[in-house]
mmCIF file of C-alpha atoms in Angstrom:
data_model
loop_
_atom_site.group_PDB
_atom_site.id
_atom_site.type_symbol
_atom_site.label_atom_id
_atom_site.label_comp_id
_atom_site.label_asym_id
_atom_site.label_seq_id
_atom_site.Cartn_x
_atom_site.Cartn_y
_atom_site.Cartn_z
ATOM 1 C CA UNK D 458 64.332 52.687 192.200
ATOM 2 C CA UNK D 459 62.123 49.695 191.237
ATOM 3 C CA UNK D 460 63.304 46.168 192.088
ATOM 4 C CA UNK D 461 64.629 43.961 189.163
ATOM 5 C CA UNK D 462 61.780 42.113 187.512
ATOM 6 C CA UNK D 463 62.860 39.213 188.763
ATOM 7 C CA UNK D 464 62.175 35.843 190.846
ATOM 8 C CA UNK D 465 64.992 34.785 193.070
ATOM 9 C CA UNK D 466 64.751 30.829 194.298
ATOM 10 C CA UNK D 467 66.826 28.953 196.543
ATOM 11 C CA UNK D 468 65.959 26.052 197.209
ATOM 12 C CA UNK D 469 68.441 24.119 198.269
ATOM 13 C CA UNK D 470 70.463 26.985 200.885
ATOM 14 C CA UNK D 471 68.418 25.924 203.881
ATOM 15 C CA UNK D 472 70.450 24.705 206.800
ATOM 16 C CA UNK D 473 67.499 23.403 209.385
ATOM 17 C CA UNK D 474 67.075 20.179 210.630
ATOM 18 C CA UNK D 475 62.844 19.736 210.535
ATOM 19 C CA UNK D 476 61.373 19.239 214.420
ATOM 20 C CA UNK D 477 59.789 16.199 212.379
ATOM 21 C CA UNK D 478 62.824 13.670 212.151
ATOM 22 C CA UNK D 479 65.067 15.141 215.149
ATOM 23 C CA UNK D 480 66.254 11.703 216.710
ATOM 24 C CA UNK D 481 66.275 9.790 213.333
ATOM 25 C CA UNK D 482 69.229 11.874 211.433
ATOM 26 C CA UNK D 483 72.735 9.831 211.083
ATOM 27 C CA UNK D 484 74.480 13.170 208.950
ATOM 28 C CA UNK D 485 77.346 15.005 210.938
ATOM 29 C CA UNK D 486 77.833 18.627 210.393
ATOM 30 C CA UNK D 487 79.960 18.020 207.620
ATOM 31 C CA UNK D 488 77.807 15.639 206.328
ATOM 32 C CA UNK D 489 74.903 17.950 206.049
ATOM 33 C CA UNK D 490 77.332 20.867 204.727
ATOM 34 C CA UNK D 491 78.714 18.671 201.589
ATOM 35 C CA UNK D 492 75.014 18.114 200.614
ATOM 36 C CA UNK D 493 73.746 21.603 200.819
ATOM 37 C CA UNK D 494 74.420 24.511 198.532
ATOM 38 C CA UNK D 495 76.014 25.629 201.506
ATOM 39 C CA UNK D 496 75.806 29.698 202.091
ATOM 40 C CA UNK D 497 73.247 30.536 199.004
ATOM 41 C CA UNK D 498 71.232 32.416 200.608
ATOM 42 C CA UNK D 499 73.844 35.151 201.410
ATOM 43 C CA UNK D 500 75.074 34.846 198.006
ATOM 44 C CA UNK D 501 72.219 34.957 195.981
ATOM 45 C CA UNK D 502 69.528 36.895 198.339
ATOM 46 C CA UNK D 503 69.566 40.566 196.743
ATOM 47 C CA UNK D 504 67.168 41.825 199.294
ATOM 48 C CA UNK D 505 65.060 44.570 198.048
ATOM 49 C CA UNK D 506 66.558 45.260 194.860
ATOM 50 C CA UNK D 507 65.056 41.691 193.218
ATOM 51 C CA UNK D 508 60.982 41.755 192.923
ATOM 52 C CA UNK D 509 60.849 38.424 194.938
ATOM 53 C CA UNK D 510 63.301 36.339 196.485
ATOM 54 C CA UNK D 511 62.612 32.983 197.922
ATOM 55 C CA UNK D 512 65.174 30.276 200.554
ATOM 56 C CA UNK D 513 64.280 27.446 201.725
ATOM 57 C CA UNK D 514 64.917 27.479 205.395
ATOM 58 C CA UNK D 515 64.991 23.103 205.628
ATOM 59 C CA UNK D 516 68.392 21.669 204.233
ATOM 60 C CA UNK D 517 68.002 19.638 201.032
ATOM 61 C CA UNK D 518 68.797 16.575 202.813
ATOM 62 C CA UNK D 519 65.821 16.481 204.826
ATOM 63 C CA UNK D 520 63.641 17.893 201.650
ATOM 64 C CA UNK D 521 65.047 18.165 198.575
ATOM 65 C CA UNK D 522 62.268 21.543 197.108
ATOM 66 C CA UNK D 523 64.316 20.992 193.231
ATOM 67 C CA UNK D 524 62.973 17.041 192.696
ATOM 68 C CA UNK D 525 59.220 15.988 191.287
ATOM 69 C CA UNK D 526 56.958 14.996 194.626
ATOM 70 C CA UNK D 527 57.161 11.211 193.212
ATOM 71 C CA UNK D 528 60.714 11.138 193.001
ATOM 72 C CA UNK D 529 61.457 9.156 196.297
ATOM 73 C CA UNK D 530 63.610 6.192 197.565
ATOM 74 C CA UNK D 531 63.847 3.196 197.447
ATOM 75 C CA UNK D 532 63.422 3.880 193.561
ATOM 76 C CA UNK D 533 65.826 7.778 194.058
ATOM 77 C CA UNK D 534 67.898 7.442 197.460
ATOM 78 C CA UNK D 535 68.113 11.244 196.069
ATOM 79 C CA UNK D 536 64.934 11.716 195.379
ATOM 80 C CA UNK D 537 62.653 14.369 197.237
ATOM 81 C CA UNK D 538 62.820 13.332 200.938
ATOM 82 C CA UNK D 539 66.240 11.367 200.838
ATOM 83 C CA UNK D 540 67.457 8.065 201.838
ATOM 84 C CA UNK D 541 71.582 9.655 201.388
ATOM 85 C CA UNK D 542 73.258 12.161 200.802
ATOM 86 C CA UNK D 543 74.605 12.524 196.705
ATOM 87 C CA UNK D 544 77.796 11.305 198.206
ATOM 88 C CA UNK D 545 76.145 8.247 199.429
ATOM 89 C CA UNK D 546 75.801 8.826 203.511
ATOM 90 C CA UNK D 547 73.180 7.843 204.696
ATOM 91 C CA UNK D 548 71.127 10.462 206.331
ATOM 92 C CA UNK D 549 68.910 8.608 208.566
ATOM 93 C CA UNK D 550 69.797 5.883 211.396
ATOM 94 C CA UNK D 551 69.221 2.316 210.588
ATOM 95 C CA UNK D 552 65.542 0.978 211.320
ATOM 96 C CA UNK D 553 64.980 4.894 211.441
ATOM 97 C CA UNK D 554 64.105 6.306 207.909
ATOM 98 C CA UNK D 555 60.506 8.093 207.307
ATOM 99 C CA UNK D 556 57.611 6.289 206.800
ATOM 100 C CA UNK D 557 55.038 7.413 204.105
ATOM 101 C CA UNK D 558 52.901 9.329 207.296
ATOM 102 C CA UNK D 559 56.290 11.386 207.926
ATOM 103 C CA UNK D 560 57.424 11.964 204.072
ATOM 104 C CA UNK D 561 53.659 13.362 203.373
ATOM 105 C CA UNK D 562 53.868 15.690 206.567
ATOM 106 C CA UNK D 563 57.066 16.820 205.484
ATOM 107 C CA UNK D 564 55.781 17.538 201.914
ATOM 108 C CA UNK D 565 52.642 19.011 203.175
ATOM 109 C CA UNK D 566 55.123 21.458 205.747
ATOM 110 C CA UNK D 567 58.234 22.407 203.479
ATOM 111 C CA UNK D 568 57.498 21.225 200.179
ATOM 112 C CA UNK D 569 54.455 22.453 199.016
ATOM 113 C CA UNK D 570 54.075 25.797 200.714
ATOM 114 C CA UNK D 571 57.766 27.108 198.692
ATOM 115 C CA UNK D 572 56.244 25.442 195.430
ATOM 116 C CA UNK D 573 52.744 27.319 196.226
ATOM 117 C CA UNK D 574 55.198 30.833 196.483
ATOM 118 C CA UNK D 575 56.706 30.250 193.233
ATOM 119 C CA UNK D 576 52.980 30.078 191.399
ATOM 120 C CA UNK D 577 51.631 33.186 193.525
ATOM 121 C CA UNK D 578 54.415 35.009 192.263
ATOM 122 C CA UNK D 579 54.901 34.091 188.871
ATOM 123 C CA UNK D 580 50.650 34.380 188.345
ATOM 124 C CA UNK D 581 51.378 37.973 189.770
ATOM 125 C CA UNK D 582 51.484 40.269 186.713
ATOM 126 C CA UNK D 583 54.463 41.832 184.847
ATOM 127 C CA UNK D 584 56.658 42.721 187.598
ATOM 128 C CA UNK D 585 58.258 39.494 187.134
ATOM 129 C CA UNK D 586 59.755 38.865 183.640
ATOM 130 C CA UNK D 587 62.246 36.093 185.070
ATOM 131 C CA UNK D 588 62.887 33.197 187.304
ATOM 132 C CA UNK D 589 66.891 32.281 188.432
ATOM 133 C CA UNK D 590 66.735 29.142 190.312
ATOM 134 C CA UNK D 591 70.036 29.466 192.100
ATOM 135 C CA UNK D 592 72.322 26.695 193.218
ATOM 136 C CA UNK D 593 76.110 26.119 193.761
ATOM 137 C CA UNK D 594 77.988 22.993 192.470
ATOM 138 C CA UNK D 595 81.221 21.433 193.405
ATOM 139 C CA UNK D 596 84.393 21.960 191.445
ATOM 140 C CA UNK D 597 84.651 18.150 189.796
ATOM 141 C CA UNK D 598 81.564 15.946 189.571
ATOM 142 C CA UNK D 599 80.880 13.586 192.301
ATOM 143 C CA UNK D 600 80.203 9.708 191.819
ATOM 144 C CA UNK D 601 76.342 10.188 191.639
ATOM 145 C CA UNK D 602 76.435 12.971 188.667
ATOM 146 C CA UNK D 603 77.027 11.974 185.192
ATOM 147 C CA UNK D 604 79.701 14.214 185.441
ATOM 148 C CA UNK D 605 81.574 11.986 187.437
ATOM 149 C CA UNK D 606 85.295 12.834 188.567
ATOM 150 C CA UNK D 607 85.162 16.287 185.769
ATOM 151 C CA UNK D 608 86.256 19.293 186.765
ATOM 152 C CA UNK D 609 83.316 21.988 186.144
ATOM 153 C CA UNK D 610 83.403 25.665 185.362
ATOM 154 C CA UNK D 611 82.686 28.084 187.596
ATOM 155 C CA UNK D 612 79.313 29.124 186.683
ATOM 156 C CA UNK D 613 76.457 26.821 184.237
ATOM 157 C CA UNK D 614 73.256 28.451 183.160
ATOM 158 C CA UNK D 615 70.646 25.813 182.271
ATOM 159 C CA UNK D 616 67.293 26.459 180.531
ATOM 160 C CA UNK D 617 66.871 22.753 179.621
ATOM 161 C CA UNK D 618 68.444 23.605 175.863
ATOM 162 C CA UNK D 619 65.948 26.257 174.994
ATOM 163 C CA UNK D 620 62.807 24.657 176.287
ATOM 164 C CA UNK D 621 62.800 26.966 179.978
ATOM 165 C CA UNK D 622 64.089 30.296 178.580
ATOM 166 C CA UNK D 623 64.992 31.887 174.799
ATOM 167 C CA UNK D 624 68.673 31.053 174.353
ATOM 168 C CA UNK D 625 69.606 34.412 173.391
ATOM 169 C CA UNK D 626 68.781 35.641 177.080
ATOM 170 C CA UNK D 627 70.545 32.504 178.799
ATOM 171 C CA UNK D 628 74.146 34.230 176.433
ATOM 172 C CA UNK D 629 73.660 37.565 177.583
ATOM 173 C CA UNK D 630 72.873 36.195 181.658
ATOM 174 C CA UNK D 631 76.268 34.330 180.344
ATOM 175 C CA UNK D 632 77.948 37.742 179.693
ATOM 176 C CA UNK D 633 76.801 39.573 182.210
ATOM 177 C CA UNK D 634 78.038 36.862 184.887
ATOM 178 C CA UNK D 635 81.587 37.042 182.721
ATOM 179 C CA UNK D 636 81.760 40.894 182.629
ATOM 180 C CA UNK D 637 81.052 41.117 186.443
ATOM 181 C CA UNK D 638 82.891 38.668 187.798
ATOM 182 C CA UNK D 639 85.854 39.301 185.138
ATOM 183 C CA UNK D 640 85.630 35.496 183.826
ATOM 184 C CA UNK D 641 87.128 34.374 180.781
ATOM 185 C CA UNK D 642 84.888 33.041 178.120
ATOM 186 C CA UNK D 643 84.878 29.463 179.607
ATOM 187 C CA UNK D 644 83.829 31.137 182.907
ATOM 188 C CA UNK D 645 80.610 30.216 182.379
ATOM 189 C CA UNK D 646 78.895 27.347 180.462
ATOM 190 C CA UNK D 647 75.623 26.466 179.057
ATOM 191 C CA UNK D 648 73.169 23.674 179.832
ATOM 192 C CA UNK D 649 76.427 21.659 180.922
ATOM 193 C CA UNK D 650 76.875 20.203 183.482
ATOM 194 C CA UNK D 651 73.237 21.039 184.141
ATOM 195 C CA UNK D 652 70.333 21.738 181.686
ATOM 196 C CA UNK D 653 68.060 22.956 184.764
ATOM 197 C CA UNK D 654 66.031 21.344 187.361
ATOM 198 C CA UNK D 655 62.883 20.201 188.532
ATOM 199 C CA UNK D 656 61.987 23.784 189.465
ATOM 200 C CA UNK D 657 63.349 25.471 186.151
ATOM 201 C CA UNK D 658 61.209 22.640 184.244
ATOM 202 C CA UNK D 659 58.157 23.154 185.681
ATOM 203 C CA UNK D 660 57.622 26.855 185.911
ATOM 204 C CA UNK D 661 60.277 27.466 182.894
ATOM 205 C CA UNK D 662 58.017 29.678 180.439
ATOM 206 C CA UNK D 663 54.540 29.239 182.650
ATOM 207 C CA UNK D 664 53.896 31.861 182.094
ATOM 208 C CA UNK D 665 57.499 33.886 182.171
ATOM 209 C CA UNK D 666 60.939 32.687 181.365
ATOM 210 C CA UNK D 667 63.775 30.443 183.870
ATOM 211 C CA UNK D 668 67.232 29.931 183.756
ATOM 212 C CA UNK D 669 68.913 27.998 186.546
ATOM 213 C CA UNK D 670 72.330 28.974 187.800
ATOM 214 C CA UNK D 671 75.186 27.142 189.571
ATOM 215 C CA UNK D 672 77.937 28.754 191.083
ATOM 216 C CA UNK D 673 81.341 26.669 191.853
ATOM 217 C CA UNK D 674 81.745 26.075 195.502
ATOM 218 C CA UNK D 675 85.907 26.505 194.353
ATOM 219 C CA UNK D 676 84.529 30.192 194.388
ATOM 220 C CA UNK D 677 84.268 30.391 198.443
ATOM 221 C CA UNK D 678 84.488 26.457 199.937
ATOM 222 C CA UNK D 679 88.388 26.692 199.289
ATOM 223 C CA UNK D 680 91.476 28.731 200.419
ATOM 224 C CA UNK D 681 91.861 31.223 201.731
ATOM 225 C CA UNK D 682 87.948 32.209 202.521
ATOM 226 C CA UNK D 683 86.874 29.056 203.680
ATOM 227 C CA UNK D 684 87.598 27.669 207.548
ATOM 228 C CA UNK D 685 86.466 23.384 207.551
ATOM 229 C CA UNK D 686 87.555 23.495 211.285
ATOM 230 C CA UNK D 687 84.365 25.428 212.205
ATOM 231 C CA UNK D 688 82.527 25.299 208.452
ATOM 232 C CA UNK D 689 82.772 28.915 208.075
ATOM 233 C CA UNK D 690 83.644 31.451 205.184
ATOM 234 C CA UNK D 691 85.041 34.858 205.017
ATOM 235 C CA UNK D 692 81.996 37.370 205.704
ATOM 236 C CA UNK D 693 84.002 39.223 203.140
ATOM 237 C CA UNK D 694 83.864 36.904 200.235
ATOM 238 C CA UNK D 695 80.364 36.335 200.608
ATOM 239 C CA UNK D 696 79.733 40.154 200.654
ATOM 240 C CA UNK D 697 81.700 40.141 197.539
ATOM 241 C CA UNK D 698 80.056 37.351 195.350
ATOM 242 C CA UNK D 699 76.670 38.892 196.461
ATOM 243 C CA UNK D 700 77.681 42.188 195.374
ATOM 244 C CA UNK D 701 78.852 40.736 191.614
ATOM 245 C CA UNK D 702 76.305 38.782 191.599
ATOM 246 C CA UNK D 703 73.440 41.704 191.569
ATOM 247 C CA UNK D 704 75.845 43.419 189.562
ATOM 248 C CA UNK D 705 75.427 41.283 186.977
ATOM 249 C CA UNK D 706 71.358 41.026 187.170
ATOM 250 C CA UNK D 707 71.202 45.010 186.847
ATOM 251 C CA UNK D 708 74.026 45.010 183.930
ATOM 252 C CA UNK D 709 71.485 42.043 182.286
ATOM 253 C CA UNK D 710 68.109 43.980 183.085
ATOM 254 C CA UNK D 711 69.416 47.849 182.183
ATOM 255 C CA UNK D 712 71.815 47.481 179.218
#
């Protein structure tokens, strides 16, 4: 069979500390876990069966791929190479954040080579007709979202209000995450708490369409799959929400 005509990003699943800072960072392991869209990859990587699939392999705290180049602290402690965490830790030691030297070489490494994938692949021809950027969220909004202390459902599809992707595609990738993952029809929201990012912005219909997606962490980060003594979750569970997951891409791409 031919893979899905579609492009897979994840950009903020990465879990590795860049050679680059080593002896700067401040973030324990939970630290770096709470800031991550911890275990992304293994939920959202289809293998094979998607036409492209891109993961970062640096963690978002280090290099945040989903923010504008010139988003950048002091002006965004969040901003593309990060000052804290969204839960305000900071992730470097005192007297030891990047200089501008460091934040361009860590651009020039991480940054722009996964942004350079994106345009090969979408410039490729038809056997991409859409781009998921893929993300997981936490259950109630944290202090830095304007969200703030809400719970959330357990999956939002963005496409920035009809600007990144026709709305009547964003309802049926609505129905087909419902239908697979047996959700009721507040399962899965639109465009709140998130309209789309940086990535679903800038590539959203240049030249084919993007939705973003954001998967509640309540989904795997809680009883009974999730272990916080050793930051681990059930092999199984992830097995499963990959499975539904491409599930729902085939039900959405073969009616």
């Amino acid at each position: 069979m031919r893979p899905l005509p579609v492009l897979i990003s994840i950009p903020h699943g990465g879990e590795v500390e860049p050679e680059e800072v080593r002896g700067r960072v401040g973030l324990s392991a939970p630290d770096l876990l709470a800031d991550s869209d911890a275990f992304t990859g293994r939920i959202y990587d289809v293998g094979e069966e998607a036409a492209v699939v891109l993961r970062a392999r640096v963690a978002r705290a280090f290099v945040d791929l989903n923010r504008e180049e010139a988003d950048r602290p002091p002006d965004n402690p969040d901003g593309v190479v990060k000052a804290a965490t969204c839960h305000g830790v900071p992730v470097y030691r005192p007297g030891r954040e990047p200089d501008d030297l460091l934040i361009e070489t860590l651009l020039q490494r991480y940054y722009r080579p996964y942004h350079q994938d994106i345009a090969d692949a979408v410039s490729g021809g038809p056997r991409i007709q859409l781009g998921l950027d893929c993300h997981s969220m936490e259950p109630v909004g944290p202090a830095i979202a304007p969200d703030s202390g809400k719970p959330r459902p357990l999956f939002c599809l963005g496409n920035r209000r009809g600007l990144t992707c026709p709305d009547d595609r964003l309802s049926r990738m609505a129905d087909c995450l419902r239908d697979s993952f047996g959700l009721e029809p507040d399962g899965v929201s639109l465009n709140a708490p998130f309209a789309g990012g940086h990535i679903t912005r800038t590539y959203g219909n240049r030249p084919i369409p993007w939705m973003q997606i954001e998967m509640n962490r309540k989904l795997y980060l809680a009883d009974p799959w999730f272990n916080p003594d050793n930051l681990t979750v059930d092999p199984e569970r992830l097995r499963w929400l990959n499975v539904r997951f491409l599930r729902a891409l085939q039900q959405f791409f073969n009616p």
